[in-house]
XYZ file of C-alpha atoms in Angstrom:
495
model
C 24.670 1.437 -16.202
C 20.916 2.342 -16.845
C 18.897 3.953 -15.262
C 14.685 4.857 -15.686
C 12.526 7.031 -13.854
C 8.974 6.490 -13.615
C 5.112 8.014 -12.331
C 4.161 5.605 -9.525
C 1.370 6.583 -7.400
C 0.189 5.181 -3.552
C -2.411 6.641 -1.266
C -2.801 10.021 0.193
C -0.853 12.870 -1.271
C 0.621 14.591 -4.555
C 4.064 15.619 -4.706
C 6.221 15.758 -8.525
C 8.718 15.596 -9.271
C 10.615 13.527 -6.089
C 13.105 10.894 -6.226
C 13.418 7.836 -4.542
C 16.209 9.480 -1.367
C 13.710 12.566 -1.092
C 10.703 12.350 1.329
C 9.654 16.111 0.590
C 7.216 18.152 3.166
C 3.764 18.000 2.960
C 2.182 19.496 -0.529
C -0.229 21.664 2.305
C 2.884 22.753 4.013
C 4.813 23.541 0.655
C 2.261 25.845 -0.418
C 1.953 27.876 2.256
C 5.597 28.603 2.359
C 5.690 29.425 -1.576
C 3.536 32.050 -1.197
C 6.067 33.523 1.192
C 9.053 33.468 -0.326
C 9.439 36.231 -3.155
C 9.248 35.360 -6.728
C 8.868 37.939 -9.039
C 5.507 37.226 -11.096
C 7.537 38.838 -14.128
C 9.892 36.270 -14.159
C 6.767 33.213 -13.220
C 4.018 34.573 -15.214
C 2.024 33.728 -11.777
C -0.748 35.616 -10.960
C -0.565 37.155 -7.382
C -2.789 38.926 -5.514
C -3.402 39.575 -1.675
C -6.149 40.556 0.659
C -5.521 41.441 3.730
C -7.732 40.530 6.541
C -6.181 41.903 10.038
C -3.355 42.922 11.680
C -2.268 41.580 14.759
C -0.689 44.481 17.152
C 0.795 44.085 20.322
C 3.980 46.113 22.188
C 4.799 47.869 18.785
C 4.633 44.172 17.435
C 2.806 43.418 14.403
C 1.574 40.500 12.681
C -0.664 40.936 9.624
C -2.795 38.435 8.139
C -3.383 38.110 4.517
C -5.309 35.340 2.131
C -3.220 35.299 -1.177
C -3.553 33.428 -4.125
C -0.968 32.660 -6.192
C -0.474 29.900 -9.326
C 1.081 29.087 -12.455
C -2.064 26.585 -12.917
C -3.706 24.136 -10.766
C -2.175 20.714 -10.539
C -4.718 17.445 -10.921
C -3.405 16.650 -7.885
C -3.036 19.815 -5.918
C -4.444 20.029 -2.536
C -7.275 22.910 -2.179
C -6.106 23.444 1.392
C -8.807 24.819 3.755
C -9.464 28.052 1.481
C -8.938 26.466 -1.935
C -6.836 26.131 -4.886
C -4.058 28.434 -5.249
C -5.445 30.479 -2.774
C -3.323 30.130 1.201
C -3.020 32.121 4.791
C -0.189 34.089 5.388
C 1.866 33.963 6.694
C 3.204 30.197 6.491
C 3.444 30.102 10.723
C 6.100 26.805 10.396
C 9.268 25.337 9.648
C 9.041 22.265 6.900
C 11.585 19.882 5.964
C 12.351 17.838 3.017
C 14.318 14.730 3.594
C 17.454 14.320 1.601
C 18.499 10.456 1.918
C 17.518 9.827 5.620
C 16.057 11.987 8.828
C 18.982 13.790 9.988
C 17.744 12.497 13.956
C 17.428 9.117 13.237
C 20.646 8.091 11.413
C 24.555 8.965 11.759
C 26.199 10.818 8.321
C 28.138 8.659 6.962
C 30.829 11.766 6.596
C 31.417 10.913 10.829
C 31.609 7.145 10.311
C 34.536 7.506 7.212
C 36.800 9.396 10.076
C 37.110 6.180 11.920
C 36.390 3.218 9.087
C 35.843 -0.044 9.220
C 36.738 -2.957 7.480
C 33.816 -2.573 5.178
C 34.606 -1.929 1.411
C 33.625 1.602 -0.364
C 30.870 -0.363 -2.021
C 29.153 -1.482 1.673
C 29.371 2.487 2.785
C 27.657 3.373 -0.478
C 24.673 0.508 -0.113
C 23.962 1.792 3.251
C 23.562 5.406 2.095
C 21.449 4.418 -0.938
C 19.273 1.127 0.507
C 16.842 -0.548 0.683
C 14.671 2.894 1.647
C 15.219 6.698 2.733
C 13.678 5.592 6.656
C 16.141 2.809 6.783
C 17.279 2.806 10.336
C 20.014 0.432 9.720
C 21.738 2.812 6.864
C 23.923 6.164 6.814
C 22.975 9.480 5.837
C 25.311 11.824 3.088
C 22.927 14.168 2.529
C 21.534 17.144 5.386
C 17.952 17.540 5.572
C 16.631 21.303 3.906
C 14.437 23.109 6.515
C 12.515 26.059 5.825
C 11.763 28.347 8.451
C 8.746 30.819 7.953
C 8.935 33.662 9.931
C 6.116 36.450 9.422
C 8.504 38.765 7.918
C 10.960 36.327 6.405
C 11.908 32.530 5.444
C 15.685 31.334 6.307
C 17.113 27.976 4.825
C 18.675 26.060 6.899
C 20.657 23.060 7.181
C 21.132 20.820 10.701
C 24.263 20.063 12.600
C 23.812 17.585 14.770
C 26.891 17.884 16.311
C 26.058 21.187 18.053
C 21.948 20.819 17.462
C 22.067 23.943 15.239
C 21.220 25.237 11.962
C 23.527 26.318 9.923
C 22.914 28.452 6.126
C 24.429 30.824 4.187
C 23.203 34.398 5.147
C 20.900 35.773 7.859
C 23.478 34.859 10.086
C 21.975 37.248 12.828
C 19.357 34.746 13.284
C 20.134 32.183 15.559
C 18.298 28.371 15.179
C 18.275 25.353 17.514
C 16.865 22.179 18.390
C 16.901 19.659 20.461
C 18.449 15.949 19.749
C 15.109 14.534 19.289
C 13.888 17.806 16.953
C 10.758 17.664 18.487
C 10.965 21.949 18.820
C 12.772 24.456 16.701
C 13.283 28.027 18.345
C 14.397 30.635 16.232
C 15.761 33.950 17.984
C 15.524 36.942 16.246
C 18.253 39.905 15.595
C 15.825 42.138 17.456
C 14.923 40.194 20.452
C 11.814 38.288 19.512
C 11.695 34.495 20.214
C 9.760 31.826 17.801
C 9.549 28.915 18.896
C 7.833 25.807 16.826
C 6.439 22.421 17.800
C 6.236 23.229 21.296
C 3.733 20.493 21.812
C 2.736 17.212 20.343
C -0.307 19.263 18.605
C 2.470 21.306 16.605
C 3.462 18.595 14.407
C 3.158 17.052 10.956
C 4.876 14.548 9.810
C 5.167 11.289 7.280
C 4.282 7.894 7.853
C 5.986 5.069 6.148
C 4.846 1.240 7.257
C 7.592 -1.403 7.636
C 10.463 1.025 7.691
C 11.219 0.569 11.642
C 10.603 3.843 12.166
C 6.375 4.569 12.277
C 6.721 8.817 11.638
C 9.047 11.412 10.461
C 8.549 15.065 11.308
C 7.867 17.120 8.517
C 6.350 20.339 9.862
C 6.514 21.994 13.064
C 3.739 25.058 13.510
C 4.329 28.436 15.562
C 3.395 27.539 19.023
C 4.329 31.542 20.241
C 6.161 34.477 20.064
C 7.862 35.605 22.475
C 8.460 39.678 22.266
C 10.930 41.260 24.115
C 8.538 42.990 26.684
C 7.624 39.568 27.837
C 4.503 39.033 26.573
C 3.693 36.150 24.378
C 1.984 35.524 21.457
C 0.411 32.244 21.300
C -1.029 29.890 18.463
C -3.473 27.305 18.368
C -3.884 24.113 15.818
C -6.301 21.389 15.424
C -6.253 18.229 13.312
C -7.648 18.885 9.658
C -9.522 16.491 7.617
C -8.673 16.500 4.594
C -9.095 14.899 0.767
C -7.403 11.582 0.324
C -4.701 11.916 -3.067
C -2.206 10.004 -4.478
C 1.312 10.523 -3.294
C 3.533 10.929 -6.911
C 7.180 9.328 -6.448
C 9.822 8.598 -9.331
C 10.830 4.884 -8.979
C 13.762 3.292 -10.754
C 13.525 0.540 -13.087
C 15.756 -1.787 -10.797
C 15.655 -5.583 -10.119
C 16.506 -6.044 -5.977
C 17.424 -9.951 -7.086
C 20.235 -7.974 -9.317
C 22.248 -6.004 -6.547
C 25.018 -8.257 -5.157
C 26.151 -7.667 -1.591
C 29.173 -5.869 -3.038
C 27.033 -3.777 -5.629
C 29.535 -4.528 -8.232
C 27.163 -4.999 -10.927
C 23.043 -4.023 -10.918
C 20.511 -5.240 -13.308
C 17.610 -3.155 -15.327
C 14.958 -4.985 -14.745
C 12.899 -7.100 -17.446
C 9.209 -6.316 -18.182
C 7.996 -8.883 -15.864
C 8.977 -6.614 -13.368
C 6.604 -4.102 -11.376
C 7.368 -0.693 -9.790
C 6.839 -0.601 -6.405
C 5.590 2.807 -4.640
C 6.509 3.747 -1.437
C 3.604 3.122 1.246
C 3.682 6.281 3.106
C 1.005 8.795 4.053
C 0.993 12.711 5.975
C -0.226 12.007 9.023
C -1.736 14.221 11.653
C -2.343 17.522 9.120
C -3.221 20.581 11.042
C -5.207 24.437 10.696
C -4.929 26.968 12.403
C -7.452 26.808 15.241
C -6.584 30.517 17.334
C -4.270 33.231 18.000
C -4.313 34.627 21.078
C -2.399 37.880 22.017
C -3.052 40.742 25.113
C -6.610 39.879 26.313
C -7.773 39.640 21.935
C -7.821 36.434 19.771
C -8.406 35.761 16.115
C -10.690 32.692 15.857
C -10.718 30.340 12.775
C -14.108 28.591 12.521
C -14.021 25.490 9.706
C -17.079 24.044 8.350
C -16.860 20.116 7.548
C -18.098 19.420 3.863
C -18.541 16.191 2.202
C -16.558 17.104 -0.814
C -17.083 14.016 -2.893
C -20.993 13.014 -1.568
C -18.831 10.603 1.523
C -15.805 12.018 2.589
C -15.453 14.846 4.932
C -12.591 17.955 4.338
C -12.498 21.139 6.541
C -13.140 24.457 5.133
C -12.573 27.766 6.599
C -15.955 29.347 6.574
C -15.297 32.536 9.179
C -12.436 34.687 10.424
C -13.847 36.424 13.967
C -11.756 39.408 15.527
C -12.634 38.809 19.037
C -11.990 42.173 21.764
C -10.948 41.452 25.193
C -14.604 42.640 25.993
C -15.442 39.572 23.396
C -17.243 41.739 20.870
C -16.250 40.596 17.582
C -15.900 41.192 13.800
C -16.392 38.376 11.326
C -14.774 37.955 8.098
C -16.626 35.392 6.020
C -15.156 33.079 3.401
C -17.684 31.358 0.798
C -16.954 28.805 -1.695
C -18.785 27.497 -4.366
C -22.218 25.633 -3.387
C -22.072 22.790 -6.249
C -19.680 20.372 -5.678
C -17.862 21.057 -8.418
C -17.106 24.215 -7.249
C -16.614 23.262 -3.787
C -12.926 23.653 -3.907
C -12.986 27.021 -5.116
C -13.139 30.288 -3.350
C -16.311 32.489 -4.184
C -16.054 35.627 -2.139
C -14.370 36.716 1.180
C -16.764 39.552 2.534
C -14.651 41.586 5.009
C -17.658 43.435 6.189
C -21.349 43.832 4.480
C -20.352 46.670 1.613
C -16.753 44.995 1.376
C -17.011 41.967 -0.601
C -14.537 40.079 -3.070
C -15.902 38.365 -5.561
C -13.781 35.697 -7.438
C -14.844 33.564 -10.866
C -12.500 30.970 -12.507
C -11.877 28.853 -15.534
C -15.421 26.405 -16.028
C -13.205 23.375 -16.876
C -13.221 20.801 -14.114
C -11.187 18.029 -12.789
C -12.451 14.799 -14.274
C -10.472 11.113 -13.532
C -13.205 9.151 -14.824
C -13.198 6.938 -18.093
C -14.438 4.278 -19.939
C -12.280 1.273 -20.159
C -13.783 -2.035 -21.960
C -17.062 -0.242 -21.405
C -16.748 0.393 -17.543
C -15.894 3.046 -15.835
C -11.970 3.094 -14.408
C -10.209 5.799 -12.933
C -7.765 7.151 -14.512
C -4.632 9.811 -14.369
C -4.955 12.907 -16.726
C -1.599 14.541 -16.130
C 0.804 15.570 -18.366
C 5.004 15.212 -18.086
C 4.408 18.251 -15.383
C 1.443 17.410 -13.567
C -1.233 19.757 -14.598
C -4.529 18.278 -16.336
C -4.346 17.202 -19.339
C -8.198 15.187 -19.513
C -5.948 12.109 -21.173
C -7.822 8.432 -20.403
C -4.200 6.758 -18.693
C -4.733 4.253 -16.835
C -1.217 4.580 -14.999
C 1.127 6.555 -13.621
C 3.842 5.587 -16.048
C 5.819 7.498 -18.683
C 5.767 6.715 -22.059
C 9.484 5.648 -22.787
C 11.531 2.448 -24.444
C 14.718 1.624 -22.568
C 17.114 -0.978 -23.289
C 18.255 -3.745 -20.382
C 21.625 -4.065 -19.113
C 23.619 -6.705 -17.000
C 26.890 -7.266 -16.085
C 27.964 -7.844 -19.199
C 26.347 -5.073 -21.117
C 23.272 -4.814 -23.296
C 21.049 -8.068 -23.632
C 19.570 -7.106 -26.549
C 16.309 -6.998 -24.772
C 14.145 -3.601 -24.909
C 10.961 -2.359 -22.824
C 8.109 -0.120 -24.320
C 5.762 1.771 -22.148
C 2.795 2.626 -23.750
C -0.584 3.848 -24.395
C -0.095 6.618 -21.845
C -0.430 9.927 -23.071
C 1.785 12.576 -21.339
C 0.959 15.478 -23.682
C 0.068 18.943 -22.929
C -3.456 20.377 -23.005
C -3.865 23.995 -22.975
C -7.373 24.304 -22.480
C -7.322 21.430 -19.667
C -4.333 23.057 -18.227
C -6.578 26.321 -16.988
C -8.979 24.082 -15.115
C -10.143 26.165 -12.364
C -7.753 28.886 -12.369
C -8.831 32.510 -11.321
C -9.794 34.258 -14.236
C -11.600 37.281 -13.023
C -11.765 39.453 -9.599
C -14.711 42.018 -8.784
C -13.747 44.476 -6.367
C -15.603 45.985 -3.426
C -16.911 49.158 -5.115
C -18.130 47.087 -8.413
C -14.487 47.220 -10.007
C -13.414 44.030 -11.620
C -10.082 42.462 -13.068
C -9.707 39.675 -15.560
C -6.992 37.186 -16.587
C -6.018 35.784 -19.769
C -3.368 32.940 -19.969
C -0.994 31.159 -22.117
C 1.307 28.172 -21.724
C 5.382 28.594 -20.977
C 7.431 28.540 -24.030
C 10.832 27.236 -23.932
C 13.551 26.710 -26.108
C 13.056 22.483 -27.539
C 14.353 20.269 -24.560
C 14.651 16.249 -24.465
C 12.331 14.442 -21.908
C 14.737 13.206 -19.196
C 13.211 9.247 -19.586
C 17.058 7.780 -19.302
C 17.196 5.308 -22.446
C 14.123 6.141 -24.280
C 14.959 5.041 -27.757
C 12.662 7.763 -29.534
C 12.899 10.859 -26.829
C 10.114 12.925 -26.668
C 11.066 16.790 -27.108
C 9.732 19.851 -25.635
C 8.977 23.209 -26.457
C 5.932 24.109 -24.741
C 4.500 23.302 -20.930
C 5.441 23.639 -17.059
C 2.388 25.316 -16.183
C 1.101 29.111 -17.623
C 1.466 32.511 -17.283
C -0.713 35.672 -17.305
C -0.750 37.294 -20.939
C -2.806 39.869 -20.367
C -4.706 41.773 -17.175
C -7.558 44.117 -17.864
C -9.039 46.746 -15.100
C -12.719 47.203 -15.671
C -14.899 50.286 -14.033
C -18.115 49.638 -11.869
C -19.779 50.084 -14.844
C -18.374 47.664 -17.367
C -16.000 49.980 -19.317
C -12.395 49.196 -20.137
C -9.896 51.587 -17.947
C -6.497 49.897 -19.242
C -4.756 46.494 -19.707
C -1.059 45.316 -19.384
């Protein structure tokens, strides 16, 4: 049997590399929850830096608030989030999920219905864990959803039983998780007393939308609604709906003609060139920001500014941070980005008060998906085998492979070239808009040099490419060298 993976792309939202029984959390929600977890930048080559902004304080409680940015490059595809790229608020403040097969609530494992089995054949369990679709309400489930769970001082992974409604993991066992049958909340309690709960209300949700599935959304995210401390008192969070930019959602798809699989699945069929990929037609639905926390008479406001990134359609942008007293005095923190629209996505400076101002300057390359095809202009997809930018004209999603078709009675002889796609890396178009200098309140600045990850020669993993392309170089890029600068220009030491 042969199998080929291939770049398809629909509307809405980037994600790479998924396969076909994966619906993964939301790329906003992902990179929120990176940030969190620790990974040491002298392993990634990332570059990571922090600002903090405010803590929260309450009964010996505390919750600080930080904008970090981290980033091994910036994706073509990468959402810029409400601050922009690479740059997020922490902490993450939710739980996300990544579908493995099918949602855990909405379909039985198949490992219950093998205790008591029908008269159905080995091949009819294994066609209703594997199709037609992942949101198939008619199939089984063999694989248990992967939750996150951000907590301000930690993230747990979890899996869910649904015969007890808990989560279950290897360590951290001192934290206990539930839910209820429906997941629609996940509370968390704490070895020292504190409560989280998350998705308390229908405003506390994310989730994915996939058309002519039988089943119209599938929760992906569920946001801190409050904390509970053990005096009582409660902190409590607020979200709105974002707007955000439309992308494409990235999916692998299998080479595989449906007219092939027999009832039985004893035999499927590569397909022939005729054929086309189909994506799935799914979106992220109902995307949220943080709108207010509220805690012992105090709040923390989050005003967004709506911006026409592209000239027509609107995105929200956090503009201000605003410490507000009990007596409702109040501190601003503001957050500028770049005026041109180029630049819009990027953060400029975050001025914590009028003498305490970061200043941030990135790579000039842009983002450009514009070229000329028989003399008109045609979007196109400059990404290369990884993702990041690689200013290539392709006019698909594809990947440049040969594979040879199979039936039932082995090879046909027949053979399948994808081509004029170039999947290549770009250095230079790989450090579109990453941060490559920071100038510190007090005049003191800090700049970034990069190269790309080096690896020892791999083969592309196309599944019957003929001529295999081979690998040495790519996955993103790492910092090769940090210089400190004084408030007057002069060169105080690099690393």
């Amino acid at each position: 049997m042969l199998f080929l993976s291939a770049i398809c792309a629909s509307a809405q939202q980037y994600i790479t590399p998924v396969r076909t029984d994966i619906l993964p959390t939301s790329p906003q929600t992902a990179a929120v929850i990176e940030q969190q977890v620790p990974k040491p930048s002298l392993l990634t080559g990332a570059v990571d830096f922090s600002v903090p902004l405010y803590t929260i304080e309450l009964d010996r409680y505390t919750l600080p608030l930080s904008l970090n940015y981290r980033t091994n490059g910036i994706k073509f595809y990468d959402d810029p989030g409400v601050i922009g790229y690479g740059w997020t608020l922490q902490p993450a403040l939710r739980v996300s999920r990544t579908i493995m097969g099918r949602a855990d609530e909405k379909t039985d494992n198949v490992a219950e219905q093998l205790k008591n089995p029908s008269d159905m054949s080995r091949w009819e369990y294994a066609y209703k864990c594997i199709s037609p679709h992942v949101t198939n309400p008619f199939g089984y489930d063999s694989q248990p959803d992967i939750f996150k769970i951000a907590l301000p001082d930690k993230v747990l992974t979890r899996v869910y039983d649904k015969s007890t409604d808990t989560f279950v993991g290897m360590g951290d066992s001192e934290y206990t998780v539930r839910t209820g049958d429906k997941m629609e909340t996940i509370t968390v309690l704490a070895p020292d007393g504190v409560k989280y709960t998350f998705g308390e209300n229908k405003g506390a949700h994310e989730y994915i939308k996939v058309p002519q599935t039988g089943i119209d959304s599938l929760y992906i995210s569920w946001l801190l609604s409050e904390i509970e401390l053990t005096s009582g008192r409660v902190i409590k969070f607020k979200w709105s709906e974002r707007k955000c930019q439309d992308m494409p959602m990235i999916e692998q798809k299998t080479y595989l003609d449906g007219h092939g699989i027999r009832r039985d699945l004893e035999f499927l069929k590569v397909i022939d060139a005729q054929s086309k990929i189909q994506p799935v037609r799914g979106s992220y639905e109902n995307l949220k920001k943080l709108q207010s926390i509220s805690f012992g008479g105090s709040s923390v406001q989050f005003v967004y500014k709506t911006i026409a990134y592209d000239g027509v359609h609107d995105a929200d942008f956090l503009r201000r941070i605003a410490i507000v007293a009990p007596d409702n005095s109040w501190r601003p923190i503001e957050i500028m980005r770049g005026q041109d629209y180029k630049d819009i996505n990027l953060l400029k400076n975050i001025h914590l008060s009028d003498k305490d101002v970061y200043t941030f300057d990135y790579n000039s390359t842009r983002f450009n998906n514009i070229t000329q095809h028989y003399g008109t202009e045609a979007l196109c997809y400059p990404v290369d085998w990884w993702g990041y930018y690689n200013n290539a004209p392709n006019l698909s999603f594809s990947i440049p492979v040969t594979f040879n078709e199979y039936d039932r009675n082995g090879p046909t002889g027949n053979k399948h070239r994808e081509t004029g796609i170039n999947r290549e890396i770009n250095v230079n178009a790989m450090k579109a808009n990453i941060l490559e200098s920071i100038t510190y309140p007090g005049g003191g600045r800090c700049t970034f040099t990069y190269d790309v990850h080096t690896f020892p020669t791999i083969e592309a993993e196309t599944y019957g490419e003929v001529s295999p392309t081979m690998f040495s170089r790519g996955g993103g890029l790492r910092v090769n060298r940090v210089e400190m600068f004084d408030s007057d220009g002069e060169s105080v030491g690099y690393r």
